[in-house]
Amino acid sequence: MAEQEQALSEKEQLVQRLIEILVRFIPRLQSQVTDFSKDYFAQRVLLRGLMNMHSVQNQLPQEFFLMQDKLLQLELKEKTLVDAQVLKPCKLNSNISLHRGDITCLKADAIVNYANSNLLGCFKAGHNCVDNCIHSAAGLQLRFECFELLGRKNIDVPAGMAVITRAYNLPCKFVIHAVGPKIAFEPTKDDEQKLKDCYLNSLKLARSNGIKTLAFSCISSGIYAIPHMKAATIAVNTVNDDLKAHGNDLKVLFDVMTDGDFNAYDHNLNPKEQSTGELHPFFNLNLF
């Protein structure tokens, strides 16, 4: 109990100091931050929001990253992590598994983020999209590395492309940022090809970087994008065909959060046996 209280006290001090540093860059929020609830969990939500909003144009002192990493590592120790290697294989391919849960709690060599075209993560304070969750758990170094990869310019990465970075405070080694297509109506053949390219380019990056276990988020699935079933079918067929073509050299995991995605991926990965409706040759009508 004493250890838990000490850990909480340490986290409280770290959160308070990190907020003080970040709010300097957004002076218009100073009064709101001052009036914010002093409850630790409210302060932690506030810190995440300020991190989400932080611009890469504003360099941070080394003190910030040291304290941020200490906080995120303390939080990582408190999480229940899932080892991608021991998850149950699906019926379609013994090297593919399905997991429903927080992708930031997966122990794998790499995870694949459904990234924005600028790779900088979600800037909406506290938004619960996968992109935001990954950047929040990794730390602000992830945003700055993506910025450096793009030559410190505000440019967009084309849909279908993938980029690899370090994972920082995540329980994996790398993050692969795949830019999926965003559609307004029905997906076109070009949209579908770009989604396939997301998976193929991510798998290519995995092999070239010695990655053996790779966890995909649901790229371009659901609201404002490709319908769950179509997105899952493209993902599963593309990955399964690619693994077979390479001798099942990787362990791949599909990580989902919603009922729609889980049902769509489960349908593709664990196909149910279809009944023919025919009677068994020894069916005995006299039983009825």
mmCIF file of C-alpha atoms in Angstrom:
data_model
loop_
_atom_site.group_PDB
_atom_site.id
_atom_site.type_symbol
_atom_site.label_atom_id
_atom_site.label_comp_id
_atom_site.label_asym_id
_atom_site.label_seq_id
_atom_site.Cartn_x
_atom_site.Cartn_y
_atom_site.Cartn_z
ATOM 1 C CA MET A 1 0.000 0.000 0.000
ATOM 2 C CA ALA A 2 2.844 2.366 0.906
ATOM 3 C CA GLU A 3 4.542 1.617 -2.429
ATOM 4 C CA GLN A 4 1.330 2.437 -4.326
ATOM 5 C CA GLU A 5 0.959 5.746 -2.478
ATOM 6 C CA GLN A 6 4.590 6.599 -3.176
ATOM 7 C CA ALA A 7 4.172 5.787 -6.884
ATOM 8 C CA LEU A 8 1.035 7.944 -7.054
ATOM 9 C CA SER A 9 2.811 10.833 -5.344
ATOM 10 C CA GLU A 10 5.690 10.572 -7.807
ATOM 11 C CA LYS A 11 3.312 10.536 -10.756
ATOM 12 C CA GLU A 12 1.430 13.537 -9.385
ATOM 13 C CA GLN A 13 4.636 15.559 -9.233
ATOM 14 C CA LEU A 14 5.633 14.538 -12.750
ATOM 15 C CA VAL A 15 2.218 15.363 -14.195
ATOM 16 C CA GLN A 16 2.165 18.775 -12.518
ATOM 17 C CA ARG A 17 5.597 19.720 -13.849
ATOM 18 C CA LEU A 18 4.860 18.437 -17.371
ATOM 19 C CA ILE A 19 1.662 20.488 -17.501
ATOM 20 C CA GLU A 20 3.578 23.584 -16.402
ATOM 21 C CA ILE A 21 6.017 23.138 -19.288
ATOM 22 C CA LEU A 22 3.427 22.462 -22.010
ATOM 23 C CA VAL A 23 0.977 25.209 -21.105
ATOM 24 C CA ARG A 24 3.680 27.820 -21.711
ATOM 25 C CA PHE A 25 3.250 27.136 -25.417
ATOM 26 C CA ILE A 26 -0.538 27.707 -25.284
ATOM 27 C CA PRO A 27 -0.906 30.827 -23.110
ATOM 28 C CA ARG A 28 -4.583 31.247 -24.052
ATOM 29 C CA LEU A 29 -5.325 28.097 -22.015
ATOM 30 C CA GLN A 30 -3.448 29.240 -18.913
ATOM 31 C CA SER A 31 -6.581 30.327 -17.006
ATOM 32 C CA GLN A 32 -8.426 27.105 -17.895
ATOM 33 C CA VAL A 33 -5.491 25.012 -16.727
ATOM 34 C CA THR A 34 -5.323 26.954 -13.460
ATOM 35 C CA ASP A 35 -9.045 26.366 -12.836
ATOM 36 C CA PHE A 36 -8.910 22.667 -13.825
ATOM 37 C CA SER A 37 -9.719 20.059 -11.193
ATOM 38 C CA LYS A 38 -6.694 19.184 -9.065
ATOM 39 C CA ASP A 39 -7.763 15.532 -8.844
ATOM 40 C CA TYR A 40 -4.869 13.421 -10.138
ATOM 41 C CA PHE A 41 -6.881 11.595 -12.793
ATOM 42 C CA ALA A 42 -8.305 14.884 -14.077
ATOM 43 C CA GLN A 43 -4.795 16.337 -14.194
ATOM 44 C CA ARG A 44 -3.580 13.279 -16.103
ATOM 45 C CA VAL A 45 -6.345 13.762 -18.679
ATOM 46 C CA LEU A 46 -5.330 17.419 -18.934
ATOM 47 C CA LEU A 47 -1.710 16.434 -19.568
ATOM 48 C CA ARG A 48 -2.699 14.036 -22.329
ATOM 49 C CA GLY A 49 -4.769 16.771 -23.958
ATOM 50 C CA LEU A 50 -1.886 19.246 -23.857
ATOM 51 C CA MET A 51 0.458 16.623 -25.328
ATOM 52 C CA ASN A 52 -2.028 15.915 -28.114
ATOM 53 C CA MET A 53 -2.216 19.618 -28.957
ATOM 54 C CA HIS A 54 1.511 20.316 -28.847
ATOM 55 C CA SER A 55 2.955 21.667 -32.081
ATOM 56 C CA VAL A 56 6.178 20.271 -33.527
ATOM 57 C CA GLN A 57 7.180 23.861 -34.203
ATOM 58 C CA ASN A 58 7.725 24.273 -30.447
ATOM 59 C CA GLN A 59 10.874 22.545 -29.260
ATOM 60 C CA LEU A 60 10.764 21.068 -25.766
ATOM 61 C CA PRO A 61 13.553 21.008 -23.163
ATOM 62 C CA GLN A 62 15.290 17.719 -22.404
ATOM 63 C CA GLU A 63 13.809 17.940 -18.914
ATOM 64 C CA PHE A 64 10.364 17.401 -20.402
ATOM 65 C CA PHE A 65 11.276 14.159 -22.185
ATOM 66 C CA LEU A 66 13.074 12.747 -19.153
ATOM 67 C CA MET A 67 10.049 13.329 -16.932
ATOM 68 C CA GLN A 68 7.564 12.248 -19.588
ATOM 69 C CA ASP A 69 9.417 8.970 -20.121
ATOM 70 C CA LYS A 70 9.558 8.337 -16.391
ATOM 71 C CA LEU A 71 5.785 8.847 -16.112
ATOM 72 C CA LEU A 72 4.954 6.705 -19.136
ATOM 73 C CA GLN A 73 7.261 3.909 -17.957
ATOM 74 C CA LEU A 74 5.601 3.930 -14.526
ATOM 75 C CA GLU A 75 2.220 3.654 -16.245
ATOM 76 C CA LEU A 76 3.486 0.893 -18.522
ATOM 77 C CA LYS A 77 4.408 -1.202 -15.475
ATOM 78 C CA GLU A 78 0.823 -0.875 -14.251
ATOM 79 C CA LYS A 79 -0.706 -2.155 -17.501
ATOM 80 C CA THR A 80 -1.654 -5.758 -18.206
ATOM 81 C CA LEU A 81 0.359 -6.553 -21.310
ATOM 82 C CA VAL A 82 -0.585 -9.182 -23.892
ATOM 83 C CA ASP A 83 2.117 -11.228 -25.614
ATOM 84 C CA ALA A 84 1.316 -11.472 -29.326
ATOM 85 C CA GLN A 85 3.292 -14.712 -29.560
ATOM 86 C CA VAL A 86 0.904 -16.690 -27.350
ATOM 87 C CA LEU A 87 -2.439 -15.606 -28.785
ATOM 88 C CA LYS A 88 -4.692 -18.301 -30.244
ATOM 89 C CA PRO A 89 -4.160 -18.808 -33.996
ATOM 90 C CA CYS A 90 -7.127 -18.472 -36.325
ATOM 91 C CA LYS A 91 -8.513 -21.224 -38.540
ATOM 92 C CA LEU A 92 -7.475 -19.559 -41.789
ATOM 93 C CA ASN A 93 -3.754 -19.412 -41.012
ATOM 94 C CA SER A 94 -1.888 -20.570 -37.913
ATOM 95 C CA ASN A 95 0.389 -17.516 -38.189
ATOM 96 C CA ILE A 96 -2.512 -15.059 -37.870
ATOM 97 C CA SER A 97 -4.402 -14.189 -34.667
ATOM 98 C CA LEU A 98 -7.273 -11.902 -33.723
ATOM 99 C CA HIS A 99 -7.228 -9.803 -30.556
ATOM 100 C CA ARG A 100 -9.774 -7.400 -29.146
ATOM 101 C CA GLY A 101 -8.220 -4.800 -26.884
ATOM 102 C CA ASP A 102 -5.816 -1.904 -26.514
ATOM 103 C CA ILE A 103 -3.082 -2.103 -29.147
ATOM 104 C CA THR A 104 -0.767 -0.086 -26.888
ATOM 105 C CA CYS A 105 -0.746 -3.047 -24.465
ATOM 106 C CA LEU A 106 0.519 -5.560 -27.020
ATOM 107 C CA LYS A 107 4.014 -7.014 -26.694
ATOM 108 C CA ALA A 108 5.093 -7.393 -30.292
ATOM 109 C CA ASP A 109 8.054 -6.362 -32.408
ATOM 110 C CA ALA A 110 5.927 -3.701 -34.088
ATOM 111 C CA ILE A 111 2.424 -2.314 -34.258
ATOM 112 C CA VAL A 112 0.828 -0.679 -37.284
ATOM 113 C CA ASN A 113 -0.881 2.660 -36.728
ATOM 114 C CA TYR A 114 -3.709 3.859 -38.966
ATOM 115 C CA ALA A 115 -1.970 7.204 -39.443
ATOM 116 C CA ASN A 116 -2.980 10.621 -40.691
ATOM 117 C CA SER A 117 -1.311 11.692 -43.914
ATOM 118 C CA ASN A 118 1.056 14.046 -42.047
ATOM 119 C CA LEU A 119 2.054 11.200 -39.657
ATOM 120 C CA LEU A 120 1.939 13.608 -36.701
ATOM 121 C CA GLY A 121 -0.876 11.920 -34.820
ATOM 122 C CA CYS A 122 -4.280 13.185 -33.747
ATOM 123 C CA PHE A 123 -4.248 16.754 -32.406
ATOM 124 C CA LYS A 124 -7.723 16.514 -30.814
ATOM 125 C CA ALA A 125 -7.238 16.684 -27.056
ATOM 126 C CA GLY A 126 -8.049 13.346 -25.447
ATOM 127 C CA HIS A 127 -9.568 11.833 -28.603
ATOM 128 C CA ASN A 128 -9.830 8.056 -28.319
ATOM 129 C CA CYS A 129 -8.869 7.084 -31.871
ATOM 130 C CA VAL A 130 -6.077 4.533 -32.303
ATOM 131 C CA ASP A 131 -3.729 7.187 -33.695
ATOM 132 C CA ASN A 132 -4.176 9.341 -30.586
ATOM 133 C CA CYS A 133 -3.831 6.392 -28.199
ATOM 134 C CA ILE A 134 -0.576 5.244 -29.810
ATOM 135 C CA HIS A 135 1.014 8.700 -29.829
ATOM 136 C CA SER A 136 -0.131 9.371 -26.238
ATOM 137 C CA ALA A 137 1.380 6.130 -24.928
ATOM 138 C CA ALA A 138 4.595 6.452 -26.947
ATOM 139 C CA GLY A 139 5.299 10.054 -25.937
ATOM 140 C CA LEU A 140 5.897 13.237 -27.901
ATOM 141 C CA GLN A 141 9.179 11.939 -29.322
ATOM 142 C CA LEU A 142 7.071 9.943 -31.773
ATOM 143 C CA ARG A 143 5.512 13.101 -33.221
ATOM 144 C CA PHE A 144 8.893 14.814 -33.473
ATOM 145 C CA GLU A 145 10.516 11.808 -35.200
ATOM 146 C CA CYS A 146 7.711 11.704 -37.784
ATOM 147 C CA PHE A 147 8.243 15.427 -38.354
ATOM 148 C CA GLU A 148 11.957 14.856 -38.928
ATOM 149 C CA LEU A 149 11.259 12.001 -41.350
ATOM 150 C CA LEU A 150 9.220 14.338 -43.511
ATOM 151 C CA GLY A 151 12.090 16.802 -43.648
ATOM 152 C CA ARG A 152 10.511 19.127 -41.100
ATOM 153 C CA LYS A 153 7.955 20.145 -43.718
ATOM 154 C CA ASN A 154 4.172 20.163 -43.632
ATOM 155 C CA ILE A 155 3.735 17.585 -46.385
ATOM 156 C CA ASP A 156 1.365 14.659 -46.802
ATOM 157 C CA VAL A 157 2.290 11.007 -47.239
ATOM 158 C CA PRO A 158 0.237 9.408 -50.062
ATOM 159 C CA ALA A 159 -2.424 6.868 -49.107
ATOM 160 C CA GLY A 160 -1.110 3.321 -49.332
ATOM 161 C CA MET A 161 2.369 4.232 -48.100
ATOM 162 C CA ALA A 162 3.921 3.188 -44.783
ATOM 163 C CA VAL A 163 6.755 4.636 -42.680
ATOM 164 C CA ILE A 164 8.580 3.075 -39.724
ATOM 165 C CA THR A 165 9.754 4.772 -36.515
ATOM 166 C CA ARG A 166 10.890 3.851 -33.036
ATOM 167 C CA ALA A 167 8.191 3.049 -30.465
ATOM 168 C CA TYR A 168 9.655 4.898 -27.447
ATOM 169 C CA ASN A 169 7.471 4.137 -24.390
ATOM 170 C CA LEU A 170 5.298 1.477 -26.014
ATOM 171 C CA PRO A 171 5.914 -2.217 -25.200
ATOM 172 C CA CYS A 172 7.082 -2.844 -28.787
ATOM 173 C CA LYS A 173 10.200 -1.904 -30.737
ATOM 174 C CA PHE A 174 8.727 -0.099 -33.728
ATOM 175 C CA VAL A 175 5.631 1.702 -34.950
ATOM 176 C CA ILE A 176 4.742 1.417 -38.626
ATOM 177 C CA HIS A 177 2.560 4.323 -39.736
ATOM 178 C CA ALA A 178 0.293 3.255 -42.616
ATOM 179 C CA VAL A 179 -1.750 5.951 -44.354
ATOM 180 C CA GLY A 180 -5.077 4.457 -45.364
ATOM 181 C CA PRO A 181 -7.505 5.875 -47.915
ATOM 182 C CA LYS A 182 -10.320 8.093 -46.635
ATOM 183 C CA ILE A 183 -13.518 7.942 -48.681
ATOM 184 C CA ALA A 184 -16.725 9.940 -48.858
ATOM 185 C CA PHE A 185 -19.046 7.358 -50.419
ATOM 186 C CA GLU A 186 -18.495 3.828 -51.731
ATOM 187 C CA PRO A 187 -14.821 2.802 -52.020
ATOM 188 C CA THR A 188 -13.463 2.695 -55.544
ATOM 189 C CA LYS A 189 -11.107 0.076 -56.920
ATOM 190 C CA ASP A 190 -8.317 2.604 -56.386
ATOM 191 C CA ASP A 191 -9.303 2.967 -52.717
ATOM 192 C CA GLU A 192 -9.249 -0.803 -52.311
ATOM 193 C CA GLN A 193 -5.807 -1.024 -53.945
ATOM 194 C CA LYS A 194 -4.458 1.686 -51.641
ATOM 195 C CA LEU A 195 -5.745 -0.252 -48.635
ATOM 196 C CA LYS A 196 -4.021 -3.397 -49.922
ATOM 197 C CA ASP A 197 -0.841 -1.362 -50.366
ATOM 198 C CA CYS A 198 -0.999 -0.312 -46.690
ATOM 199 C CA TYR A 199 -0.725 -3.953 -45.642
ATOM 200 C CA LEU A 200 1.819 -4.954 -48.296
ATOM 201 C CA ASN A 201 4.105 -1.992 -47.570
ATOM 202 C CA SER A 202 3.845 -2.598 -43.815
ATOM 203 C CA LEU A 203 4.797 -6.253 -44.262
ATOM 204 C CA LYS A 204 7.694 -5.235 -46.506
ATOM 205 C CA LEU A 205 8.961 -2.803 -43.852
ATOM 206 C CA ALA A 206 8.615 -5.497 -41.192
ATOM 207 C CA ARG A 207 10.810 -7.925 -43.132
ATOM 208 C CA SER A 208 13.454 -5.325 -43.939
ATOM 209 C CA ASN A 209 13.713 -4.383 -40.235
ATOM 210 C CA GLY A 210 13.895 -7.894 -38.774
ATOM 211 C CA ILE A 211 10.364 -7.769 -37.342
ATOM 212 C CA LYS A 212 8.826 -11.167 -36.616
ATOM 213 C CA THR A 213 5.608 -10.249 -34.789
ATOM 214 C CA LEU A 214 3.424 -7.517 -36.245
ATOM 215 C CA ALA A 215 0.084 -6.188 -34.966
ATOM 216 C CA PHE A 216 -2.233 -4.288 -37.319
ATOM 217 C CA SER A 217 -4.859 -1.781 -36.254
ATOM 218 C CA CYS A 218 -8.021 -1.605 -38.389
ATOM 219 C CA ILE A 219 -6.849 0.585 -41.253
ATOM 220 C CA SER A 220 -9.551 2.670 -42.995
ATOM 221 C CA SER A 221 -12.351 0.792 -41.255
ATOM 222 C CA GLY A 222 -15.714 2.089 -40.114
ATOM 223 C CA ILE A 223 -16.955 5.679 -39.888
ATOM 224 C CA TYR A 224 -15.881 7.936 -42.800
ATOM 225 C CA ALA A 225 -14.002 5.078 -44.436
ATOM 226 C CA ILE A 226 -14.467 1.592 -45.847
ATOM 227 C CA PRO A 227 -17.292 -0.562 -44.366
ATOM 228 C CA HIS A 228 -16.111 -3.009 -41.688
ATOM 229 C CA MET A 229 -16.650 -6.211 -43.675
ATOM 230 C CA LYS A 230 -15.024 -4.975 -46.881
ATOM 231 C CA ALA A 231 -12.041 -3.501 -45.000
ATOM 232 C CA ALA A 232 -11.575 -6.727 -43.011
ATOM 233 C CA THR A 233 -11.872 -8.915 -46.113
ATOM 234 C CA ILE A 234 -9.236 -6.879 -47.957
ATOM 235 C CA ALA A 235 -6.941 -6.901 -44.918
ATOM 236 C CA VAL A 236 -7.206 -10.624 -44.228
ATOM 237 C CA ASN A 237 -6.928 -11.755 -47.859
ATOM 238 C CA THR A 238 -3.960 -9.449 -48.540
ATOM 239 C CA VAL A 239 -2.023 -10.493 -45.440
ATOM 240 C CA ASN A 240 -2.839 -14.191 -45.786
ATOM 241 C CA ASP A 241 -1.754 -14.294 -49.447
ATOM 242 C CA ASP A 242 1.446 -12.378 -48.659
ATOM 243 C CA LEU A 243 2.354 -14.650 -45.737
ATOM 244 C CA LYS A 244 1.815 -17.764 -47.853
ATOM 245 C CA ALA A 245 3.976 -16.274 -50.619
ATOM 246 C CA HIS A 246 6.776 -15.804 -48.052
ATOM 247 C CA GLY A 247 6.476 -19.174 -46.330
ATOM 248 C CA ASN A 248 4.501 -17.860 -43.337
ATOM 249 C CA ASP A 249 7.624 -16.070 -42.107
ATOM 250 C CA LEU A 250 5.841 -13.621 -39.784
ATOM 251 C CA LYS A 251 3.391 -13.807 -36.897
ATOM 252 C CA VAL A 252 0.593 -11.312 -37.659
ATOM 253 C CA LEU A 253 -2.083 -10.055 -35.318
ATOM 254 C CA PHE A 254 -5.205 -8.081 -36.154
ATOM 255 C CA ASP A 255 -6.180 -5.864 -33.224
ATOM 256 C CA VAL A 256 -9.774 -4.618 -33.070
ATOM 257 C CA MET A 257 -11.800 -2.468 -30.671
ATOM 258 C CA THR A 258 -15.426 -2.392 -31.891
ATOM 259 C CA ASP A 259 -18.083 -5.084 -32.320
ATOM 260 C CA GLY A 260 -18.293 -4.285 -36.023
ATOM 261 C CA ASP A 261 -14.596 -4.841 -36.616
ATOM 262 C CA PHE A 262 -14.426 -7.943 -34.409
ATOM 263 C CA ASN A 263 -17.332 -9.624 -36.196
ATOM 264 C CA ALA A 264 -15.943 -8.744 -39.630
ATOM 265 C CA TYR A 265 -12.437 -10.037 -38.899
ATOM 266 C CA ASP A 266 -13.716 -13.134 -37.094
ATOM 267 C CA HIS A 267 -15.918 -13.939 -40.094
ATOM 268 C CA ASN A 268 -12.881 -13.839 -42.391
ATOM 269 C CA LEU A 269 -10.322 -15.446 -40.071
ATOM 270 C CA ASN A 270 -12.487 -18.183 -38.574
ATOM 271 C CA PRO A 271 -14.893 -19.206 -41.327
ATOM 272 C CA LYS A 272 -17.812 -21.290 -40.124
ATOM 273 C CA GLU A 273 -18.552 -24.628 -41.763
ATOM 274 C CA GLN A 274 -21.571 -24.361 -44.010
ATOM 275 C CA SER A 275 -24.262 -26.996 -43.718
ATOM 276 C CA THR A 276 -25.392 -28.488 -47.043
ATOM 277 C CA GLY A 277 -28.882 -29.114 -45.709
ATOM 278 C CA GLU A 278 -28.715 -32.717 -46.943
ATOM 279 C CA LEU A 279 -29.895 -35.603 -44.778
ATOM 280 C CA HIS A 280 -27.435 -38.183 -43.506
ATOM 281 C CA PRO A 281 -27.746 -41.411 -45.548
ATOM 282 C CA PHE A 282 -28.759 -43.249 -42.381
ATOM 283 C CA PHE A 283 -31.375 -40.690 -41.363
ATOM 284 C CA ASN A 284 -34.281 -42.681 -39.930
ATOM 285 C CA LEU A 285 -37.716 -41.237 -40.698
ATOM 286 C CA ASN A 286 -39.275 -43.710 -38.270
ATOM 287 C CA LEU A 287 -37.839 -41.720 -35.374
ATOM 288 C CA PHE A 288 -40.472 -39.026 -35.965
#
